[in-house]
mmCIF file of C-alpha atoms and ligand atoms in Angstrom:
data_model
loop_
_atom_site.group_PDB
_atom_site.id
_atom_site.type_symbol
_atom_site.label_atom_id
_atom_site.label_comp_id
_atom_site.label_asym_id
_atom_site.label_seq_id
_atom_site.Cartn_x
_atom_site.Cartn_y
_atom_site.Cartn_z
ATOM 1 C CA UNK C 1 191.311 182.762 151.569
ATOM 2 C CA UNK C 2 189.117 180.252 149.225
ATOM 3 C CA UNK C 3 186.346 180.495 151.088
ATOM 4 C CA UNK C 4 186.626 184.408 150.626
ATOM 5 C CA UNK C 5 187.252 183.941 146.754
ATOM 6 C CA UNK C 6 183.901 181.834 146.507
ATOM 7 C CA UNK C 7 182.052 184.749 148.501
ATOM 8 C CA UNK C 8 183.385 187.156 146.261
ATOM 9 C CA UNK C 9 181.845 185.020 143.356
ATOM 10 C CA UNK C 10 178.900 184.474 145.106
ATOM 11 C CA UNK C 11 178.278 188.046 145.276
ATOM 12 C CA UNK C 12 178.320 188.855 141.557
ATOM 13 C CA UNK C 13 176.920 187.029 138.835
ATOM 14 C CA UNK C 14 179.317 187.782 136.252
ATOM 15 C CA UNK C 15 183.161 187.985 135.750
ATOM 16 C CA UNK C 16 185.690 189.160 138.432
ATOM 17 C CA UNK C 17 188.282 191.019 137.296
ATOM 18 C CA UNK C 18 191.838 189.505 138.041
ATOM 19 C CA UNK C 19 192.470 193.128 139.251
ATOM 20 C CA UNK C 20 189.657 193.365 141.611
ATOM 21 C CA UNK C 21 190.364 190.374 143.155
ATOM 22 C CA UNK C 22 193.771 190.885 143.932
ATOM 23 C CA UNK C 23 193.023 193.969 145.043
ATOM 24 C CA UNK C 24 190.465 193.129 147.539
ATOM 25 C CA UNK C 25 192.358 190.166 148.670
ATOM 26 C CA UNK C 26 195.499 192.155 149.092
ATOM 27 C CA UNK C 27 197.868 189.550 146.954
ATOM 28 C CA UNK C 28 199.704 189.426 143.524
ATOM 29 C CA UNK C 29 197.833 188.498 140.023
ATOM 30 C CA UNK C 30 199.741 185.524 139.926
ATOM 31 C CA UNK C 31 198.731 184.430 143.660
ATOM 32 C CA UNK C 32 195.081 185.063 142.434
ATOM 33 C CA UNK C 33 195.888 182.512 139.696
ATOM 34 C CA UNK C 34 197.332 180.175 141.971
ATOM 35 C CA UNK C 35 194.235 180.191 144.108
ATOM 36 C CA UNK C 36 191.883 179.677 140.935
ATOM 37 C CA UNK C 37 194.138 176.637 140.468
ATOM 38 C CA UNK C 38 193.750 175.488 143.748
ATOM 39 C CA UNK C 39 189.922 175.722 143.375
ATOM 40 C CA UNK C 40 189.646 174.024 140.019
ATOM 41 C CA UNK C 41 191.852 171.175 142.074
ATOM 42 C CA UNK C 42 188.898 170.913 144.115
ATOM 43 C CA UNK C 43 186.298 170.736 142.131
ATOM 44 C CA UNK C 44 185.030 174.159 140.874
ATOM 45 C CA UNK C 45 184.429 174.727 137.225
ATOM 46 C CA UNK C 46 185.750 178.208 137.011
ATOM 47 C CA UNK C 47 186.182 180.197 133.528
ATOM 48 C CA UNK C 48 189.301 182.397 132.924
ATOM 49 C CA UNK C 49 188.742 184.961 130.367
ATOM 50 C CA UNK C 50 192.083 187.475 129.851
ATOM 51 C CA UNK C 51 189.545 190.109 128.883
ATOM 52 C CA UNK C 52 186.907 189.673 131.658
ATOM 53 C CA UNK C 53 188.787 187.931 134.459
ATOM 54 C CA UNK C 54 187.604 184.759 136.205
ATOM 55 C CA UNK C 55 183.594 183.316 136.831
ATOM 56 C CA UNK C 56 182.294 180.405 139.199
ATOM 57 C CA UNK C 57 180.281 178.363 136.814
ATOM 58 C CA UNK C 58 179.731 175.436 138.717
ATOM 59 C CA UNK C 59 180.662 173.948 142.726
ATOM 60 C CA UNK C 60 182.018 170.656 143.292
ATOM 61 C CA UNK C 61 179.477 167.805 144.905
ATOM 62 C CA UNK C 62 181.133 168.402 148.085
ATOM 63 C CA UNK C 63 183.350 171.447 149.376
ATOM 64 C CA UNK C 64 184.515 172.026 152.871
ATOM 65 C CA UNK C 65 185.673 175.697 151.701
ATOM 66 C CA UNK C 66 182.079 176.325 149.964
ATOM 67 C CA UNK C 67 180.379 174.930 153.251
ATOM 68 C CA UNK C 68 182.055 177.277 155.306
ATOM 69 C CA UNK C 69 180.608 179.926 153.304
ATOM 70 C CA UNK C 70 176.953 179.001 154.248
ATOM 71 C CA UNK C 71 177.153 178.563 157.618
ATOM 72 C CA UNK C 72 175.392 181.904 159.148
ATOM 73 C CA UNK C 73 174.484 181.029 162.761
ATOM 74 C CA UNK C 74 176.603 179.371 165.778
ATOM 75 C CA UNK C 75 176.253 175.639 164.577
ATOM 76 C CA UNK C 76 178.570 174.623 162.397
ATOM 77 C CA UNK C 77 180.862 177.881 163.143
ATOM 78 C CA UNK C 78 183.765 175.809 164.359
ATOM 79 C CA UNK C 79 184.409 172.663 161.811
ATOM 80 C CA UNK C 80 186.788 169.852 162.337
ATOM 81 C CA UNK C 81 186.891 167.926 158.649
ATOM 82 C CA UNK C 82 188.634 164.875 158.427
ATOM 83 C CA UNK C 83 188.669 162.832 155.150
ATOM 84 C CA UNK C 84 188.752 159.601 156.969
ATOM 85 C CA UNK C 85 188.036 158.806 160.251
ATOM 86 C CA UNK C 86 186.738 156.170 162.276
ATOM 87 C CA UNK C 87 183.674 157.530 163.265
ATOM 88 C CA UNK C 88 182.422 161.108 163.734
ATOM 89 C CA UNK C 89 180.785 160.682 167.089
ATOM 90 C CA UNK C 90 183.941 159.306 168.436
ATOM 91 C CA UNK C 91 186.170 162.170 167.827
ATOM 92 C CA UNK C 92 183.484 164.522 168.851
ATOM 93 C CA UNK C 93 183.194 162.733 172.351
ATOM 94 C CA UNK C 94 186.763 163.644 172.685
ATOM 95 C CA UNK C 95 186.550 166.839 171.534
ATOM 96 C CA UNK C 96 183.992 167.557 173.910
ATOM 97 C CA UNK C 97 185.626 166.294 176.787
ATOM 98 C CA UNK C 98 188.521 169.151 175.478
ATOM 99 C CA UNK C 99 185.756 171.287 176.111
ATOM 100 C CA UNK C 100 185.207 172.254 172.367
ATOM 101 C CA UNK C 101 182.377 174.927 171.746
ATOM 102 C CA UNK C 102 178.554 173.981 171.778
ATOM 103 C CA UNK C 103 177.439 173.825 168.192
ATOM 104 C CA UNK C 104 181.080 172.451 166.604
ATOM 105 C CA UNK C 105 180.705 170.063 163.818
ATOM 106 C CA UNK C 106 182.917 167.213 163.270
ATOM 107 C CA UNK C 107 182.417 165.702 159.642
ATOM 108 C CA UNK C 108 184.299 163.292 157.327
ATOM 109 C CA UNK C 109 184.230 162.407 153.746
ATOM 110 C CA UNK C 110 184.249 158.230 155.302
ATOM 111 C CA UNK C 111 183.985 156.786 158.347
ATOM 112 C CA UNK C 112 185.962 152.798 158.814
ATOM 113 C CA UNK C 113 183.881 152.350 161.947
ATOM 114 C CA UNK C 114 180.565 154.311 161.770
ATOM 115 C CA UNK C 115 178.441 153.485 164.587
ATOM 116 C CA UNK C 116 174.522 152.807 164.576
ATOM 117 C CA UNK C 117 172.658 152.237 167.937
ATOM 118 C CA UNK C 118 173.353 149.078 170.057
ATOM 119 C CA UNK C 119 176.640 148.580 168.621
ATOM 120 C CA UNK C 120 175.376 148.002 165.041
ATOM 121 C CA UNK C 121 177.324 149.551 162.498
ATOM 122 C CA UNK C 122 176.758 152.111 160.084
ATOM 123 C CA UNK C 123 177.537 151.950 156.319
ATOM 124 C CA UNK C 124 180.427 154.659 155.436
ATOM 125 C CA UNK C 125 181.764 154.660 152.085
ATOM 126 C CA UNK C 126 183.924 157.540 150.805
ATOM 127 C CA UNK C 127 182.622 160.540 148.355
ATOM 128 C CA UNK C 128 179.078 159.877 148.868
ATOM 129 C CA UNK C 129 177.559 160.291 151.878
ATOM 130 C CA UNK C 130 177.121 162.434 154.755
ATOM 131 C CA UNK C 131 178.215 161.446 158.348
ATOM 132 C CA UNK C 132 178.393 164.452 160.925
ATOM 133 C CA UNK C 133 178.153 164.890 164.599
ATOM 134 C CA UNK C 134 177.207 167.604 166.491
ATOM 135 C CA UNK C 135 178.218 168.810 169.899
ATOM 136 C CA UNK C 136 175.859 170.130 171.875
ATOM 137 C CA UNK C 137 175.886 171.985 175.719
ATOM 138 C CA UNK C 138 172.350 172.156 176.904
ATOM 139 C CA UNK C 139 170.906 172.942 179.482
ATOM 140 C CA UNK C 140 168.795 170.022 180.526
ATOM 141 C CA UNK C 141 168.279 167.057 182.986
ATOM 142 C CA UNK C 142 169.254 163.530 181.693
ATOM 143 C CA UNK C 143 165.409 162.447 181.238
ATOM 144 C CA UNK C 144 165.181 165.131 178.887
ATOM 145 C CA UNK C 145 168.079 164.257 176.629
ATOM 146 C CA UNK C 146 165.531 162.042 174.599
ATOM 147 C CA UNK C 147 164.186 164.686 172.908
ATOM 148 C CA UNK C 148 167.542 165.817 171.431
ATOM 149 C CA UNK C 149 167.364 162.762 169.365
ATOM 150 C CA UNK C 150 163.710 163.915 168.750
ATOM 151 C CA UNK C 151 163.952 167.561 167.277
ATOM 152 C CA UNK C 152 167.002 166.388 165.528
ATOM 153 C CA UNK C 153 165.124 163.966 163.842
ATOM 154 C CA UNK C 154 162.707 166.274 163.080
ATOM 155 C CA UNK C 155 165.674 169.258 161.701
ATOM 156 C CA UNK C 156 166.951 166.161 159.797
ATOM 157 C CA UNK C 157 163.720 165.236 157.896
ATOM 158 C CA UNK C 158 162.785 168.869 157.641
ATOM 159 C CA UNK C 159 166.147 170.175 155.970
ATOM 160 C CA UNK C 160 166.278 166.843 153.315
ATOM 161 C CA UNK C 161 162.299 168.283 152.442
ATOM 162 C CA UNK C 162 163.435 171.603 152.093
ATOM 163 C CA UNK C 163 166.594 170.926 150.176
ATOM 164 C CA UNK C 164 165.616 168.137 147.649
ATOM 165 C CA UNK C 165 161.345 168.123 148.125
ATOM 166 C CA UNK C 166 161.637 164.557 148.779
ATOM 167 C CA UNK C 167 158.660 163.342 151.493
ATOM 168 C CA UNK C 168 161.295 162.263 154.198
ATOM 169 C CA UNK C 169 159.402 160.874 157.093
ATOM 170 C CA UNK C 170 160.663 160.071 160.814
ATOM 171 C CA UNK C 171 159.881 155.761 161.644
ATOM 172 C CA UNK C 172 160.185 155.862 165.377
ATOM 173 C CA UNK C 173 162.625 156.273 167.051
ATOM 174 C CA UNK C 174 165.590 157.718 164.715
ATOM 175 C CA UNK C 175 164.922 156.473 161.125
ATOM 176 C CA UNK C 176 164.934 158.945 158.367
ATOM 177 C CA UNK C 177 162.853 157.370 155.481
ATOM 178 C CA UNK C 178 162.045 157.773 152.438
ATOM 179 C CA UNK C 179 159.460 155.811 150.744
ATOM 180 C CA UNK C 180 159.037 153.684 153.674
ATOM 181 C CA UNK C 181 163.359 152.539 153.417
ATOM 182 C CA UNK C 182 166.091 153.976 155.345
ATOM 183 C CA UNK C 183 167.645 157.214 153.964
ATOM 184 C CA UNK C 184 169.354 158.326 157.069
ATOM 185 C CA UNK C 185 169.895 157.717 161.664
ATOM 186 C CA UNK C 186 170.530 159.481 164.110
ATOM 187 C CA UNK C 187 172.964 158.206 167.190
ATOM 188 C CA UNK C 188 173.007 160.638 170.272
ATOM 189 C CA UNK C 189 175.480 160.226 172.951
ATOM 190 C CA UNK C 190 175.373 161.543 176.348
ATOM 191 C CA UNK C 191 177.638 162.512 179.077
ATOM 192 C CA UNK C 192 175.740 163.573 181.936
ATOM 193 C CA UNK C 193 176.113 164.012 186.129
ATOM 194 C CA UNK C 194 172.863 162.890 187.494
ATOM 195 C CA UNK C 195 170.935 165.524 187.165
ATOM 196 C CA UNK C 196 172.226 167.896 184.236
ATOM 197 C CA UNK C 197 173.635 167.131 180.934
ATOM 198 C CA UNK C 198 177.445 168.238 180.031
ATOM 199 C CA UNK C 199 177.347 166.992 177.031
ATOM 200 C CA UNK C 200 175.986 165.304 173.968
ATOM 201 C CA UNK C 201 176.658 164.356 170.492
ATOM 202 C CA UNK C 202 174.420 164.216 168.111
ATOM 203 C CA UNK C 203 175.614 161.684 165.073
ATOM 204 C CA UNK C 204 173.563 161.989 161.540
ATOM 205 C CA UNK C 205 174.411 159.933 158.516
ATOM 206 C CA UNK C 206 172.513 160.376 155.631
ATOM 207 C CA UNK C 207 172.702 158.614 152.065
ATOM 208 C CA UNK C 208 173.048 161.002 149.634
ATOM 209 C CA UNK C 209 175.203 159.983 146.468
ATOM 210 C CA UNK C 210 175.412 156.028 147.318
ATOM 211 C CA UNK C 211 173.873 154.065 144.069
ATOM 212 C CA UNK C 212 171.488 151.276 145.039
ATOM 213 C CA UNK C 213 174.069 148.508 144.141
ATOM 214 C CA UNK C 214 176.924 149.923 146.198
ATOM 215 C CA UNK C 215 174.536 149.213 149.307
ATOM 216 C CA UNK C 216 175.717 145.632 150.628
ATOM 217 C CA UNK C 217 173.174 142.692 150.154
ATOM 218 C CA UNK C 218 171.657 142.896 153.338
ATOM 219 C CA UNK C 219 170.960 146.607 153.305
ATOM 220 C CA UNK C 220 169.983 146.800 149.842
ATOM 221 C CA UNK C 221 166.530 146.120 150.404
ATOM 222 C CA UNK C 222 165.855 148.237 153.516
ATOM 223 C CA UNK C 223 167.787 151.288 152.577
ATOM 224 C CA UNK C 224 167.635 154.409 149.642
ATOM 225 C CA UNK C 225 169.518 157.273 149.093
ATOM 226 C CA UNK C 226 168.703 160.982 147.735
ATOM 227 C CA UNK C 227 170.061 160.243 144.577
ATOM 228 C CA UNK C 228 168.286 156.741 144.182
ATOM 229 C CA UNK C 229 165.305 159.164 144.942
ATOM 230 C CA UNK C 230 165.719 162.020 143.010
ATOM 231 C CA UNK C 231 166.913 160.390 139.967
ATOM 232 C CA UNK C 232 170.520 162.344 140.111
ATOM 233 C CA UNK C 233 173.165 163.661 142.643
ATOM 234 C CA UNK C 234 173.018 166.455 144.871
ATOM 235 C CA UNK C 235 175.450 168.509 146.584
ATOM 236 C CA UNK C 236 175.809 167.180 150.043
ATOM 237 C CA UNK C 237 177.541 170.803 150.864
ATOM 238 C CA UNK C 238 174.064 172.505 150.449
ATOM 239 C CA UNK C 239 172.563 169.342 152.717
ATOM 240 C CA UNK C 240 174.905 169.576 155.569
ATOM 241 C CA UNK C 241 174.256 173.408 155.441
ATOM 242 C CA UNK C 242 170.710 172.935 155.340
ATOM 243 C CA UNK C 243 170.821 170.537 158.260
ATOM 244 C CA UNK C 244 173.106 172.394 160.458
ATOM 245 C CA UNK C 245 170.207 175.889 159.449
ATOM 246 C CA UNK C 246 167.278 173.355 160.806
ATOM 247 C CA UNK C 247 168.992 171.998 164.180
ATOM 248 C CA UNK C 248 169.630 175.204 164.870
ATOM 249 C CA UNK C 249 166.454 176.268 164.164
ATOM 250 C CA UNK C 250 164.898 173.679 166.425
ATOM 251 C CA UNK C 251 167.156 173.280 168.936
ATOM 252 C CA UNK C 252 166.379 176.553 169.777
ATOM 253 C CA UNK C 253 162.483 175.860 169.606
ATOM 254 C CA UNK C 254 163.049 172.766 172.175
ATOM 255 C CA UNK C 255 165.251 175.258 174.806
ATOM 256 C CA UNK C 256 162.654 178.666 174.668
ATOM 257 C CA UNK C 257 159.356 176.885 174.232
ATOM 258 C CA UNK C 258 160.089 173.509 175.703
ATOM 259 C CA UNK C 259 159.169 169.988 174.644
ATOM 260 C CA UNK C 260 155.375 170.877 172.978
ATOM 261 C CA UNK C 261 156.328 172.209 169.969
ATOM 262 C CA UNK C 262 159.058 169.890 168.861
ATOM 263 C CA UNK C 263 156.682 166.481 169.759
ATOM 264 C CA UNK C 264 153.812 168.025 167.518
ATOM 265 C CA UNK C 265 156.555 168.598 164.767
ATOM 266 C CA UNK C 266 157.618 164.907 165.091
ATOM 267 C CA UNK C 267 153.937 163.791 164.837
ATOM 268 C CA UNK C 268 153.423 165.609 161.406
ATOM 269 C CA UNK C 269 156.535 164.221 160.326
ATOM 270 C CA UNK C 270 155.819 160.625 161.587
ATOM 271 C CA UNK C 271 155.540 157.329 159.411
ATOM 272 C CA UNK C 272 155.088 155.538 162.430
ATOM 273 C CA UNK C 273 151.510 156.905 163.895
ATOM 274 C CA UNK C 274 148.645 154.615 162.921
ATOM 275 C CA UNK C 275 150.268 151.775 161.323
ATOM 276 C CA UNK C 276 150.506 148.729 162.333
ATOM 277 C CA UNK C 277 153.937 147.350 164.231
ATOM 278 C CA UNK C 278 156.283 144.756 165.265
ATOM 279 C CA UNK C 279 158.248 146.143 168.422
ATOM 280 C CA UNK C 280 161.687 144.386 169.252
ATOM 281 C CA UNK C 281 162.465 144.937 172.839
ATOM 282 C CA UNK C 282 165.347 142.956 173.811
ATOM 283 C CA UNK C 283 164.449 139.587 173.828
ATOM 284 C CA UNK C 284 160.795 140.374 173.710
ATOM 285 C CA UNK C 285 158.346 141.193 171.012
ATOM 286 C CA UNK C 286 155.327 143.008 170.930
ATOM 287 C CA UNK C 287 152.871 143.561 167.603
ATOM 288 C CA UNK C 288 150.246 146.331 168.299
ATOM 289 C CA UNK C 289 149.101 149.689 166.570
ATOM 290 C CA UNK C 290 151.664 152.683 167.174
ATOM 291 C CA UNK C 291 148.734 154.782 168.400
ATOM 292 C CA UNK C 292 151.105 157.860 169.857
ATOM 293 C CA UNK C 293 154.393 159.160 171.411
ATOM 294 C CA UNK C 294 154.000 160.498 175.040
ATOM 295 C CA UNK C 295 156.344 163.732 176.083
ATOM 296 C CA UNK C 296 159.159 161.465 176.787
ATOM 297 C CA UNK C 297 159.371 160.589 173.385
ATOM 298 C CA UNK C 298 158.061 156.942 174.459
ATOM 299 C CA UNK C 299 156.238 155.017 171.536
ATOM 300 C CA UNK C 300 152.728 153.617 172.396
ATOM 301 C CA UNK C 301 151.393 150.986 171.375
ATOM 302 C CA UNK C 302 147.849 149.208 171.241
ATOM 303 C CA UNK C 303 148.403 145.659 171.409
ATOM 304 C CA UNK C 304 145.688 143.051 169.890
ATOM 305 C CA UNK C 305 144.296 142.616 173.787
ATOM 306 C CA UNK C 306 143.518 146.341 173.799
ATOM 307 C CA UNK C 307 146.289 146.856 176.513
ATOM 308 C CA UNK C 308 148.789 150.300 175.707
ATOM 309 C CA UNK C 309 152.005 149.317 175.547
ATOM 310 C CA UNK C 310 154.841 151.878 176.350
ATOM 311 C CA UNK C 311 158.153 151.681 174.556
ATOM 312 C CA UNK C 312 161.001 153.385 175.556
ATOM 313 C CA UNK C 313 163.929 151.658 173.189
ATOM 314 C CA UNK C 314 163.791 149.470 170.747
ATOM 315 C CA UNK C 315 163.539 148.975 167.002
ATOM 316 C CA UNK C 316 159.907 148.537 165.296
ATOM 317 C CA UNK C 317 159.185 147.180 162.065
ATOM 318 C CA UNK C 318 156.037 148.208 159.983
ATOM 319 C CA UNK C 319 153.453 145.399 159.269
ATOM 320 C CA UNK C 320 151.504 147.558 156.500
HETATM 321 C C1 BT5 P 1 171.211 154.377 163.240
HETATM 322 O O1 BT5 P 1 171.423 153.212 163.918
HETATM 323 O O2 BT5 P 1 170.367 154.543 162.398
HETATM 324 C C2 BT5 P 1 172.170 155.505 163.625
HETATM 325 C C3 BT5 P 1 173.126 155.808 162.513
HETATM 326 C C4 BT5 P 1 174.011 156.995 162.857
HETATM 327 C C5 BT5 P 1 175.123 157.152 161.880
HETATM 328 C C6 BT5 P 1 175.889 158.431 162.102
HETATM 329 S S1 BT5 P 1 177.028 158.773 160.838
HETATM 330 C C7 BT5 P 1 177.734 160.039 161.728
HETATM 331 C C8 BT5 P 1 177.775 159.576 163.179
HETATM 332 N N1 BT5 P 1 179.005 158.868 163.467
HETATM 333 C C9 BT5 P 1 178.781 157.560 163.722
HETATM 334 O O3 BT5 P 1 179.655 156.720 163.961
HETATM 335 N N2 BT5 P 1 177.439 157.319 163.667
HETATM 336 C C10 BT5 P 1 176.682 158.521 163.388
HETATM 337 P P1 BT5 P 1 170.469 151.950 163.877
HETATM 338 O O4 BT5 P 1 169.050 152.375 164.068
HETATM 339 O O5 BT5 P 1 171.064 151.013 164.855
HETATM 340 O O6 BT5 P 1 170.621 151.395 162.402
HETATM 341 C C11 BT5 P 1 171.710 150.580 162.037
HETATM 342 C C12 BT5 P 1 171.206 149.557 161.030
HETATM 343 O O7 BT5 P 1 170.843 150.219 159.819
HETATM 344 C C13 BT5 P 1 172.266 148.527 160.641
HETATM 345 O O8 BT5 P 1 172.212 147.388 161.471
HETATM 346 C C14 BT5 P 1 171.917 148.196 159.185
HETATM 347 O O9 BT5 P 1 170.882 147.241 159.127
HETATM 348 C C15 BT5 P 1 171.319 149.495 158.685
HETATM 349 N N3 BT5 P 1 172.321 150.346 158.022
HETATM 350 C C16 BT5 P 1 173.656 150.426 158.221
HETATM 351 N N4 BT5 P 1 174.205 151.357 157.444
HETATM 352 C C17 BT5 P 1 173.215 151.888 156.710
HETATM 353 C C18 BT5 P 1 173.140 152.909 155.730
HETATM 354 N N5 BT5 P 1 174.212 153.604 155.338
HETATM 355 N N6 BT5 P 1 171.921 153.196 155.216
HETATM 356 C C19 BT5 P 1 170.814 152.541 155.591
HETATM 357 N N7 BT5 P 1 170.809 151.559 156.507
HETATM 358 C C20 BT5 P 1 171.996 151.246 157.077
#
């Protein structure tokens, strides 16, 4: 019923009656009230004129409701929203092993236990940030599941362009950046028979609202947020809507035209390509020019004896 109410107000510019609404929504004046209090409860600045009736002036920073109503294609359509949780990725691997729909979203307000790649963890504070995962059914062979991280990293980068204008880049493999420090990752998980996919989930956190000196010491330096670059908040709602617009977008691309277009996307979007790197593989370490990706997704590298290096996992870290 709120979600209808802020379509309604979406829809016009001006007032709503009081009698309109309840008319359309088939309930009492007073419910109507009670639902304009509910709404100002969350968030939205709404003015209440007895002449004129009732007019959105102003949407929260974040609004499950609001989101709802910008979601116009099949990911996204089903939303599981938990304020807290431990991490999104982790309920969405159960949910998809309950056989949830391809294209549900699982997103919280804070995660206690947000997961990065190779068990690191990932930075969750409440009311600022976004931290969603994605479930997704394709219809692929394991060796291809790389480039789900790929053209999600690519959506990712695309939508925070297209929302805010900032230049987010991609820093191989699954770093979101802006001005060279870490705005956002991506962590896909996998459940696959041996030779198709049943299942993956792709995790995205991005830092949206977090100040610079709410980041911890050690992540201070390395990482930004949209507001740190913008120079004031934005509403994650229109983000995550943006997002959700852009994997669709290119998770389509990657199933009807294959890997090709998505890797060339990538590429443009790259800060990685022609700089100068230190690759952590495991234990070992290699220094070289990032001179490509091939169509696994696999970073090359020109090391100082001329030899190309292929690098398949890993973390890099830009020389200059
Ligand atoms: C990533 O790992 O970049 C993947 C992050 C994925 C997070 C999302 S949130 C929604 C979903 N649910 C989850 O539980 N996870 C996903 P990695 O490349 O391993 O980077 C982790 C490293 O980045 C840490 O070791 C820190 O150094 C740094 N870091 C941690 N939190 C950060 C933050 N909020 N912003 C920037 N850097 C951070």
């Amino acid at each position: 019923m709120l979600e209808d109410i802020i379509r309604m107000f979406k829809e016009k510019d001006g007032f709503l009656s009081g009698e309109e609404m309840s008319r359309r929504l088939g309930i009492t004046r007073s419910a109507v009230w009670k639902k304009m209090k509910s709404l100002r409860d969350k968030g939205f600045e709404i003015e209440g004129s007895t002449a004129k009736g009732y007019k959105l002036i102003k949407s929260p920073e974040f609004s499950i409701e609001e989101l709802k109503t910008l979601i116009k294609g099949d990911f996204g359509k089903e939303i599981v929203f938990r304020e807290t949780i431990d991490s999104t990725n982790t309920l969405a691997t159960e949910l998809a092993e309950k056989g949830v729909a391809h294209g549900t979203l699982v997103l919280a307000d804070n995660q206690t236990k947000g997961k990065g790649r190779l068990g690191r963890m990932w930075l969750s504070p409440p009311k600022s940030n976004i931290y969603m995962s994605i479930i997704l059914r394709p219809e692929i062979a394991p060796k291809d599941a790389t480039m789900l991280t790929m053209m999600s990293a690519v959506a990712a980068a695309n939508a925070v362009r297209k929302a805010t204008g900032l230049k987010a880049d991609i820093k191989w493999p699954n770093d979101l950046l802006v001005s060279d420090k870490k705005l956002g990752g991506i962590l896909t998980e996998l459940k696959s028979d041996p030779d198709r996919v049943i299942f993956s989930v792709i995790g995205i956190g991005i830092n949206v609202n977090i100040k610079q000196n709410n980041f911890p010491s050690d992540i201070r330096p390395i990482a930004t947020s949209v507001r740190e670059e913008m120079g004031k908040s934005y509403p994650r709602t229109l983000l995550i809507a943006g997002i959700l617009e852009e994997m669709e977008k290119w998770y389509k691309v990657l199933i009807k035209k294959g890997r090709m277009p998505v890797l060339e996307e990538w590429k443009k979007l790259s800060s990685t390509l022609g700089r100068k790197v230190k690759a952590t593989v495991g234990n070992e370490i290699f220094t070289g020019t990032a001179t490509d990706i091939d169509e696994e997704g696999m970073l090359i590298l020109k090391l100082q004896s001329g030899v190309l290096k292929r690098i398949s996992a890993g973390d890099i870290t830009m020389l200059r």
